[in-house]
mmCIF file with all atom_site columns, C-alpha atoms in Angstrom:
data_model
loop_
_atom_site.group_PDB
_atom_site.id
_atom_site.type_symbol
_atom_site.label_atom_id
_atom_site.label_alt_id
_atom_site.label_comp_id
_atom_site.label_asym_id
_atom_site.label_entity_id
_atom_site.label_seq_id
_atom_site.pdbx_PDB_ins_code
_atom_site.Cartn_x
_atom_site.Cartn_y
_atom_site.Cartn_z
_atom_site.occupancy
_atom_site.B_iso_or_equiv
_atom_site.pdbx_formal_charge
_atom_site.auth_seq_id
_atom_site.auth_comp_id
_atom_site.auth_asym_id
_atom_site.auth_atom_id
_atom_site.pdbx_PDB_model_num
ATOM 1   C CA . MET Y 1 1   ? 0.000  0.000  0.000   1.00 68.00 ? 1   MET Y CA 1
ATOM 2   C CA . THR Y 1 2   ? 1.360  3.403  -0.953  1.00 78.00 ? 2   THR Y CA 1
ATOM 3   C CA . THR Y 1 3   ? 0.798  6.757  0.670   1.00 93.00 ? 3   THR Y CA 1
ATOM 4   C CA . THR Y 1 4   ? -0.907 9.666  -1.065  1.00 94.00 ? 4   THR Y CA 1
ATOM 5   C CA . GLU Y 1 5   ? 2.458  11.453 -1.233  1.00 95.00 ? 5   GLU Y CA 1
ATOM 6   C CA . GLN Y 1 6   ? 4.093  8.433  -2.916  1.00 96.00 ? 6   GLN Y CA 1
ATOM 7   C CA . ASP Y 1 7   ? 1.206  8.275  -5.397  1.00 97.00 ? 7   ASP Y CA 1
ATOM 8   C CA . LYS Y 1 8   ? 1.610  11.983 -6.179  1.00 97.00 ? 8   LYS Y CA 1
ATOM 9   C CA . GLU Y 1 9   ? 5.334  11.506 -6.722  1.00 97.00 ? 9   GLU Y CA 1
ATOM 10  C CA . ALA Y 1 10  ? 4.624  8.567  -9.048  1.00 98.00 ? 10  ALA Y CA 1
ATOM 11  C CA . ILE Y 1 11  ? 2.219  10.456 -11.311 1.00 98.00 ? 11  ILE Y CA 1
ATOM 12  C CA . ILE Y 1 12  ? 4.414  13.581 -11.320 1.00 98.00 ? 12  ILE Y CA 1
ATOM 13  C CA . ALA Y 1 13  ? 7.361  11.404 -12.398 1.00 98.00 ? 13  ALA Y CA 1
ATOM 14  C CA . ILE Y 1 14  ? 5.260  10.064 -15.298 1.00 98.00 ? 14  ILE Y CA 1
ATOM 15  C CA . VAL Y 1 15  ? 4.379  13.616 -16.396 1.00 98.00 ? 15  VAL Y CA 1
ATOM 16  C CA . ARG Y 1 16  ? 8.058  14.639 -16.268 1.00 98.00 ? 16  ARG Y CA 1
ATOM 17  C CA . GLU Y 1 17  ? 9.004  11.527 -18.259 1.00 97.00 ? 17  GLU Y CA 1
ATOM 18  C CA . MET Y 1 18  ? 6.411  12.398 -20.923 1.00 97.00 ? 18  MET Y CA 1
ATOM 19  C CA . ALA Y 1 19  ? 7.753  15.975 -21.095 1.00 97.00 ? 19  ALA Y CA 1
ATOM 20  C CA . ASP Y 1 20  ? 11.263 14.632 -21.784 1.00 97.00 ? 20  ASP Y CA 1
ATOM 21  C CA . SER Y 1 21  ? 10.193 12.146 -24.463 1.00 96.00 ? 21  SER Y CA 1
ATOM 22  C CA . MET Y 1 22  ? 10.998 12.383 -28.174 1.00 95.00 ? 22  MET Y CA 1
ATOM 23  C CA . THR Y 1 23  ? 9.153  9.315  -29.511 1.00 96.00 ? 23  THR Y CA 1
ATOM 24  C CA . GLY Y 1 24  ? 5.595  8.093  -29.554 1.00 96.00 ? 24  GLY Y CA 1
ATOM 25  C CA . ALA Y 1 25  ? 6.548  4.985  -27.578 1.00 96.00 ? 25  ALA Y CA 1
ATOM 26  C CA . GLN Y 1 26  ? 8.174  7.072  -24.822 1.00 96.00 ? 26  GLN Y CA 1
ATOM 27  C CA . SER Y 1 27  ? 5.322  9.579  -24.745 1.00 96.00 ? 27  SER Y CA 1
ATOM 28  C CA . THR Y 1 28  ? 2.644  6.903  -24.396 1.00 97.00 ? 28  THR Y CA 1
ATOM 29  C CA . ARG Y 1 29  ? 4.496  4.372  -22.233 1.00 97.00 ? 29  ARG Y CA 1
ATOM 30  C CA . HIS Y 1 30  ? 2.128  4.912  -19.286 1.00 98.00 ? 30  HIS Y CA 1
ATOM 31  C CA . TRP Y 1 31  ? -1.050 5.428  -21.291 1.00 97.00 ? 31  TRP Y CA 1
ATOM 32  C CA . ALA Y 1 32  ? -4.065 3.166  -20.846 1.00 97.00 ? 32  ALA Y CA 1
ATOM 33  C CA . SER Y 1 33  ? -5.118 1.284  -23.963 1.00 95.00 ? 33  SER Y CA 1
ATOM 34  C CA . ASP Y 1 34  ? -8.449 3.175  -23.923 1.00 96.00 ? 34  ASP Y CA 1
ATOM 35  C CA . VAL Y 1 35  ? -6.937 6.641  -23.309 1.00 97.00 ? 35  VAL Y CA 1
ATOM 36  C CA . LEU Y 1 36  ? -8.769 9.730  -24.584 1.00 96.00 ? 36  LEU Y CA 1
ATOM 37  C CA . TRP Y 1 37  ? -6.383 12.431 -25.858 1.00 95.00 ? 37  TRP Y CA 1
ATOM 38  C CA . PHE Y 1 38  ? -7.106 16.048 -26.779 1.00 93.00 ? 38  PHE Y CA 1
ATOM 39  C CA . ASP Y 1 39  ? -3.968 17.546 -28.338 1.00 88.00 ? 39  ASP Y CA 1
ATOM 40  C CA . ILE Y 1 40  ? -2.979 21.159 -29.047 1.00 85.00 ? 40  ILE Y CA 1
ATOM 41  C CA . PRO Y 1 41  ? -3.497 20.829 -32.827 1.00 81.00 ? 41  PRO Y CA 1
ATOM 42  C CA . PRO Y 1 42  ? -7.083 20.068 -33.828 1.00 84.00 ? 42  PRO Y CA 1
ATOM 43  C CA . PHE Y 1 43  ? -6.704 16.391 -32.984 1.00 86.00 ? 43  PHE Y CA 1
ATOM 44  C CA . ALA Y 1 44  ? -8.388 14.017 -30.568 1.00 90.00 ? 44  ALA Y CA 1
ATOM 45  C CA . SER Y 1 45  ? -7.942 10.279 -30.324 1.00 93.00 ? 45  SER Y CA 1
ATOM 46  C CA . ARG Y 1 46  ? -9.201 7.249  -28.435 1.00 95.00 ? 46  ARG Y CA 1
ATOM 47  C CA . GLY Y 1 47  ? -6.581 4.596  -27.823 1.00 94.00 ? 47  GLY Y CA 1
ATOM 48  C CA . VAL Y 1 48  ? -2.801 4.657  -27.873 1.00 94.00 ? 48  VAL Y CA 1
ATOM 49  C CA . ALA Y 1 49  ? -2.098 3.830  -31.549 1.00 94.00 ? 49  ALA Y CA 1
ATOM 50  C CA . PRO Y 1 50  ? -3.310 7.079  -33.175 1.00 94.00 ? 50  PRO Y CA 1
ATOM 51  C CA . ALA Y 1 51  ? -1.582 9.188  -30.509 1.00 93.00 ? 51  ALA Y CA 1
ATOM 52  C CA . ARG Y 1 52  ? 1.683  7.277  -30.856 1.00 95.00 ? 52  ARG Y CA 1
ATOM 53  C CA . LYS Y 1 53  ? 1.607  7.791  -34.647 1.00 94.00 ? 53  LYS Y CA 1
ATOM 54  C CA . LEU Y 1 54  ? 0.951  11.536 -34.316 1.00 93.00 ? 54  LEU Y CA 1
ATOM 55  C CA . PHE Y 1 55  ? 3.784  11.888 -31.789 1.00 94.00 ? 55  PHE Y CA 1
ATOM 56  C CA . ASP Y 1 56  ? 6.182  10.014 -34.095 1.00 97.00 ? 56  ASP Y CA 1
ATOM 57  C CA . ASP Y 1 57  ? 5.136  12.083 -37.131 1.00 95.00 ? 57  ASP Y CA 1
ATOM 58  C CA . THR Y 1 58  ? 5.577  15.316 -35.151 1.00 95.00 ? 58  THR Y CA 1
ATOM 59  C CA . PHE Y 1 59  ? 8.889  14.395 -33.506 1.00 96.00 ? 59  PHE Y CA 1
ATOM 60  C CA . ALA Y 1 60  ? 10.280 13.331 -36.913 1.00 97.00 ? 60  ALA Y CA 1
ATOM 61  C CA . ASN Y 1 61  ? 10.419 17.043 -37.785 1.00 97.00 ? 61  ASN Y CA 1
ATOM 62  C CA . PHE Y 1 62  ? 12.221 18.068 -34.574 1.00 97.00 ? 62  PHE Y CA 1
ATOM 63  C CA . GLU Y 1 63  ? 15.934 18.473 -34.058 1.00 97.00 ? 63  GLU Y CA 1
ATOM 64  C CA . SER Y 1 64  ? 15.246 19.132 -30.381 1.00 97.00 ? 64  SER Y CA 1
ATOM 65  C CA . CYS Y 1 65  ? 12.381 19.822 -28.011 1.00 96.00 ? 65  CYS Y CA 1
ATOM 66  C CA . ASN Y 1 66  ? 13.014 21.287 -24.565 1.00 97.00 ? 66  ASN Y CA 1
ATOM 67  C CA . VAL Y 1 67  ? 10.015 21.341 -22.212 1.00 97.00 ? 67  VAL Y CA 1
ATOM 68  C CA . GLU Y 1 68  ? 10.200 23.316 -18.979 1.00 97.00 ? 68  GLU Y CA 1
ATOM 69  C CA . ILE Y 1 69  ? 7.399  22.765 -16.476 1.00 97.00 ? 69  ILE Y CA 1
ATOM 70  C CA . LEU Y 1 70  ? 6.693  26.197 -15.018 1.00 95.00 ? 70  LEU Y CA 1
ATOM 71  C CA . GLU Y 1 71  ? 3.731  25.316 -12.791 1.00 95.00 ? 71  GLU Y CA 1
ATOM 72  C CA . LEU Y 1 72  ? 2.618  21.948 -11.462 1.00 97.00 ? 72  LEU Y CA 1
ATOM 73  C CA . ASP Y 1 73  ? -0.284 20.923 -9.271  1.00 97.00 ? 73  ASP Y CA 1
ATOM 74  C CA . ALA Y 1 74  ? -1.024 17.299 -8.402  1.00 98.00 ? 74  ALA Y CA 1
ATOM 75  C CA . LYS Y 1 75  ? -3.951 15.729 -6.575  1.00 98.00 ? 75  LYS Y CA 1
ATOM 76  C CA . VAL Y 1 76  ? -4.596 12.097 -5.682  1.00 98.00 ? 76  VAL Y CA 1
ATOM 77  C CA . ASN Y 1 77  ? -7.790 10.632 -4.307  1.00 96.00 ? 77  ASN Y CA 1
ATOM 78  C CA . ALA Y 1 78  ? -7.715 6.852  -3.858  1.00 94.00 ? 78  ALA Y CA 1
ATOM 79  C CA . ASP Y 1 79  ? -7.238 5.371  -7.356  1.00 97.00 ? 79  ASP Y CA 1
ATOM 80  C CA . MET Y 1 80  ? -7.548 8.635  -9.286  1.00 98.00 ? 80  MET Y CA 1
ATOM 81  C CA . GLY Y 1 81  ? -4.867 11.284 -9.798  1.00 98.00 ? 81  GLY Y CA 1
ATOM 82  C CA . ILE Y 1 82  ? -4.620 14.528 -11.738 1.00 98.00 ? 82  ILE Y CA 1
ATOM 83  C CA . VAL Y 1 83  ? -1.564 16.555 -12.657 1.00 98.00 ? 83  VAL Y CA 1
ATOM 84  C CA . CYS Y 1 84  ? -2.054 20.049 -14.110 1.00 98.00 ? 84  CYS Y CA 1
ATOM 85  C CA . THR Y 1 85  ? 0.939  21.830 -15.603 1.00 97.00 ? 85  THR Y CA 1
ATOM 86  C CA . VAL Y 1 86  ? 1.926  24.988 -17.413 1.00 95.00 ? 86  VAL Y CA 1
ATOM 87  C CA . GLN Y 1 87  ? 4.714  24.182 -19.848 1.00 96.00 ? 87  GLN Y CA 1
ATOM 88  C CA . SER Y 1 88  ? 7.121  26.332 -21.842 1.00 95.00 ? 88  SER Y CA 1
ATOM 89  C CA . THR Y 1 89  ? 8.439  24.463 -24.868 1.00 96.00 ? 89  THR Y CA 1
ATOM 90  C CA . ASN Y 1 90  ? 11.307 25.482 -27.140 1.00 97.00 ? 90  ASN Y CA 1
ATOM 91  C CA . ILE Y 1 91  ? 11.442 23.537 -30.385 1.00 97.00 ? 91  ILE Y CA 1
ATOM 92  C CA . VAL Y 1 92  ? 14.179 23.472 -33.016 1.00 98.00 ? 92  VAL Y CA 1
ATOM 93  C CA . LEU Y 1 93  ? 12.972 21.970 -36.275 1.00 97.00 ? 93  LEU Y CA 1
ATOM 94  C CA . LYS Y 1 94  ? 15.257 19.964 -38.555 1.00 97.00 ? 94  LYS Y CA 1
ATOM 95  C CA . ASN Y 1 95  ? 15.150 22.854 -41.052 1.00 97.00 ? 95  ASN Y CA 1
ATOM 96  C CA . GLY Y 1 96  ? 16.708 25.113 -38.366 1.00 97.00 ? 96  GLY Y CA 1
ATOM 97  C CA . SER Y 1 97  ? 13.663 27.221 -37.565 1.00 97.00 ? 97  SER Y CA 1
ATOM 98  C CA . THR Y 1 98  ? 12.557 27.599 -33.958 1.00 97.00 ? 98  THR Y CA 1
ATOM 99  C CA . LYS Y 1 99  ? 9.213  27.721 -32.183 1.00 95.00 ? 99  LYS Y CA 1
ATOM 100 C CA . HIS Y 1 100 ? 8.155  28.578 -28.658 1.00 94.00 ? 100 HIS Y CA 1
ATOM 101 C CA . VAL Y 1 101 ? 4.883  27.234 -27.239 1.00 92.00 ? 101 VAL Y CA 1
ATOM 102 C CA . MET Y 1 102 ? 3.273  28.020 -23.888 1.00 93.00 ? 102 MET Y CA 1
ATOM 103 C CA . ALA Y 1 103 ? 0.823  25.231 -23.096 1.00 93.00 ? 103 ALA Y CA 1
ATOM 104 C CA . ARG Y 1 104 ? -1.511 24.076 -20.364 1.00 94.00 ? 104 ARG Y CA 1
ATOM 105 C CA . GLN Y 1 105 ? -1.878 20.361 -19.813 1.00 97.00 ? 105 GLN Y CA 1
ATOM 106 C CA . THR Y 1 106 ? -4.123 18.235 -17.629 1.00 98.00 ? 106 THR Y CA 1
ATOM 107 C CA . ASP Y 1 107 ? -3.167 14.576 -17.162 1.00 98.00 ? 107 ASP Y CA 1
ATOM 108 C CA . CYS Y 1 108 ? -5.734 12.275 -15.558 1.00 98.00 ? 108 CYS Y CA 1
ATOM 109 C CA . PHE Y 1 109 ? -4.528 8.977  -14.118 1.00 98.00 ? 109 PHE Y CA 1
ATOM 110 C CA . GLN Y 1 110 ? -6.218 5.885  -12.762 1.00 98.00 ? 110 GLN Y CA 1
ATOM 111 C CA . ARG Y 1 111 ? -4.504 3.215  -10.708 1.00 97.00 ? 111 ARG Y CA 1
ATOM 112 C CA . ARG Y 1 112 ? -5.054 -0.034 -12.582 1.00 97.00 ? 112 ARG Y CA 1
ATOM 113 C CA . GLU Y 1 113 ? -3.572 -3.499 -12.255 1.00 94.00 ? 113 GLU Y CA 1
ATOM 114 C CA . ASN Y 1 114 ? -0.331 -2.357 -13.979 1.00 90.00 ? 114 ASN Y CA 1
ATOM 115 C CA . GLY Y 1 115 ? 0.007  0.744  -11.779 1.00 96.00 ? 115 GLY Y CA 1
ATOM 116 C CA . TRP Y 1 116 ? -0.831 4.342  -12.663 1.00 98.00 ? 116 TRP Y CA 1
ATOM 117 C CA . GLU Y 1 117 ? -2.078 4.728  -16.235 1.00 98.00 ? 117 GLU Y CA 1
ATOM 118 C CA . LEU Y 1 118 ? -2.981 7.901  -18.080 1.00 98.00 ? 118 LEU Y CA 1
ATOM 119 C CA . ILE Y 1 119 ? -6.667 7.718  -18.998 1.00 98.00 ? 119 ILE Y CA 1
ATOM 120 C CA . HIS Y 1 120 ? -7.081 11.271 -20.350 1.00 98.00 ? 120 HIS Y CA 1
ATOM 121 C CA . GLN Y 1 121 ? -4.808 14.091 -21.422 1.00 97.00 ? 121 GLN Y CA 1
ATOM 122 C CA . HIS Y 1 122 ? -5.931 17.538 -22.502 1.00 96.00 ? 122 HIS Y CA 1
ATOM 123 C CA . ALA Y 1 123 ? -3.352 19.984 -23.828 1.00 94.00 ? 123 ALA Y CA 1
ATOM 124 C CA . SER Y 1 124 ? -4.144 23.516 -24.944 1.00 92.00 ? 124 SER Y CA 1
ATOM 125 C CA . VAL Y 1 125 ? -2.541 26.807 -25.847 1.00 88.00 ? 125 VAL Y CA 1
ATOM 126 C CA . PRO Y 1 126 ? -4.126 30.112 -24.908 1.00 81.00 ? 126 PRO Y CA 1
ATOM 127 C CA . ALA Y 1 127 ? -6.130 31.708 -27.704 1.00 75.00 ? 127 ALA Y CA 1
ATOM 128 C CA . GLY Y 1 128 ? -5.935 35.395 -28.492 1.00 71.00 ? 128 GLY Y CA 1
ATOM 129 C CA . GLY Y 1 129 ? -2.272 36.246 -28.055 1.00 72.00 ? 129 GLY Y CA 1
ATOM 130 C CA . GLU Y 1 130 ? 0.809  35.755 -25.918 1.00 76.00 ? 130 GLU Y CA 1
ATOM 131 C CA . TRP Y 1 131 ? 0.485  34.507 -22.353 1.00 77.00 ? 131 TRP Y CA 1
ATOM 132 C CA . ASP Y 1 132 ? 3.162  34.733 -19.665 1.00 79.00 ? 132 ASP Y CA 1
ATOM 133 C CA . GLY Y 1 133 ? 2.241  31.399 -18.058 1.00 79.00 ? 133 GLY Y CA 1
ATOM 134 C CA . LYS Y 1 134 ? 1.145  32.954 -14.788 1.00 80.00 ? 134 LYS Y CA 1
ATOM 135 C CA . ILE Y 1 135 ? -1.860 31.564 -12.931 1.00 79.00 ? 135 ILE Y CA 1
ATOM 136 C CA . THR Y 1 136 ? -4.017 34.178 -11.226 1.00 76.00 ? 136 THR Y CA 1
ATOM 137 C CA . THR Y 1 137 ? -4.841 33.299 -7.631  1.00 76.00 ? 137 THR Y CA 1
ATOM 138 C CA . ALA Y 1 138 ? -6.597 36.405 -6.353  1.00 73.00 ? 138 ALA Y CA 1
#
């Protein structure tokens, strides 16, 4: 039996591992087979296979991808866990051009027989202009 703090650490470690990945297999290693994914581009998928393919197609164009997690909030309640992050991503494409993306991501986990599995991920970028990544609290 694990403690809530150990469970939080486990799902945060998965999120950090996904942020460091550069292949579809790495990105989806902890995903449930029936995962529901809402990506930043106009794309949504059910199941790991379409997500893995999109990751591989996208990463094939990257020379590098550096993700910095600026904000992180994790909650665990029994067999459910959620990690919400604000991420700053610097991308260098193989053609030499660069991109910067500020994104918000919510990762929903369920403890299943193989451990914590991602059952839903929703990534988004703010619409309507640049955002500094700050979360308003008051």
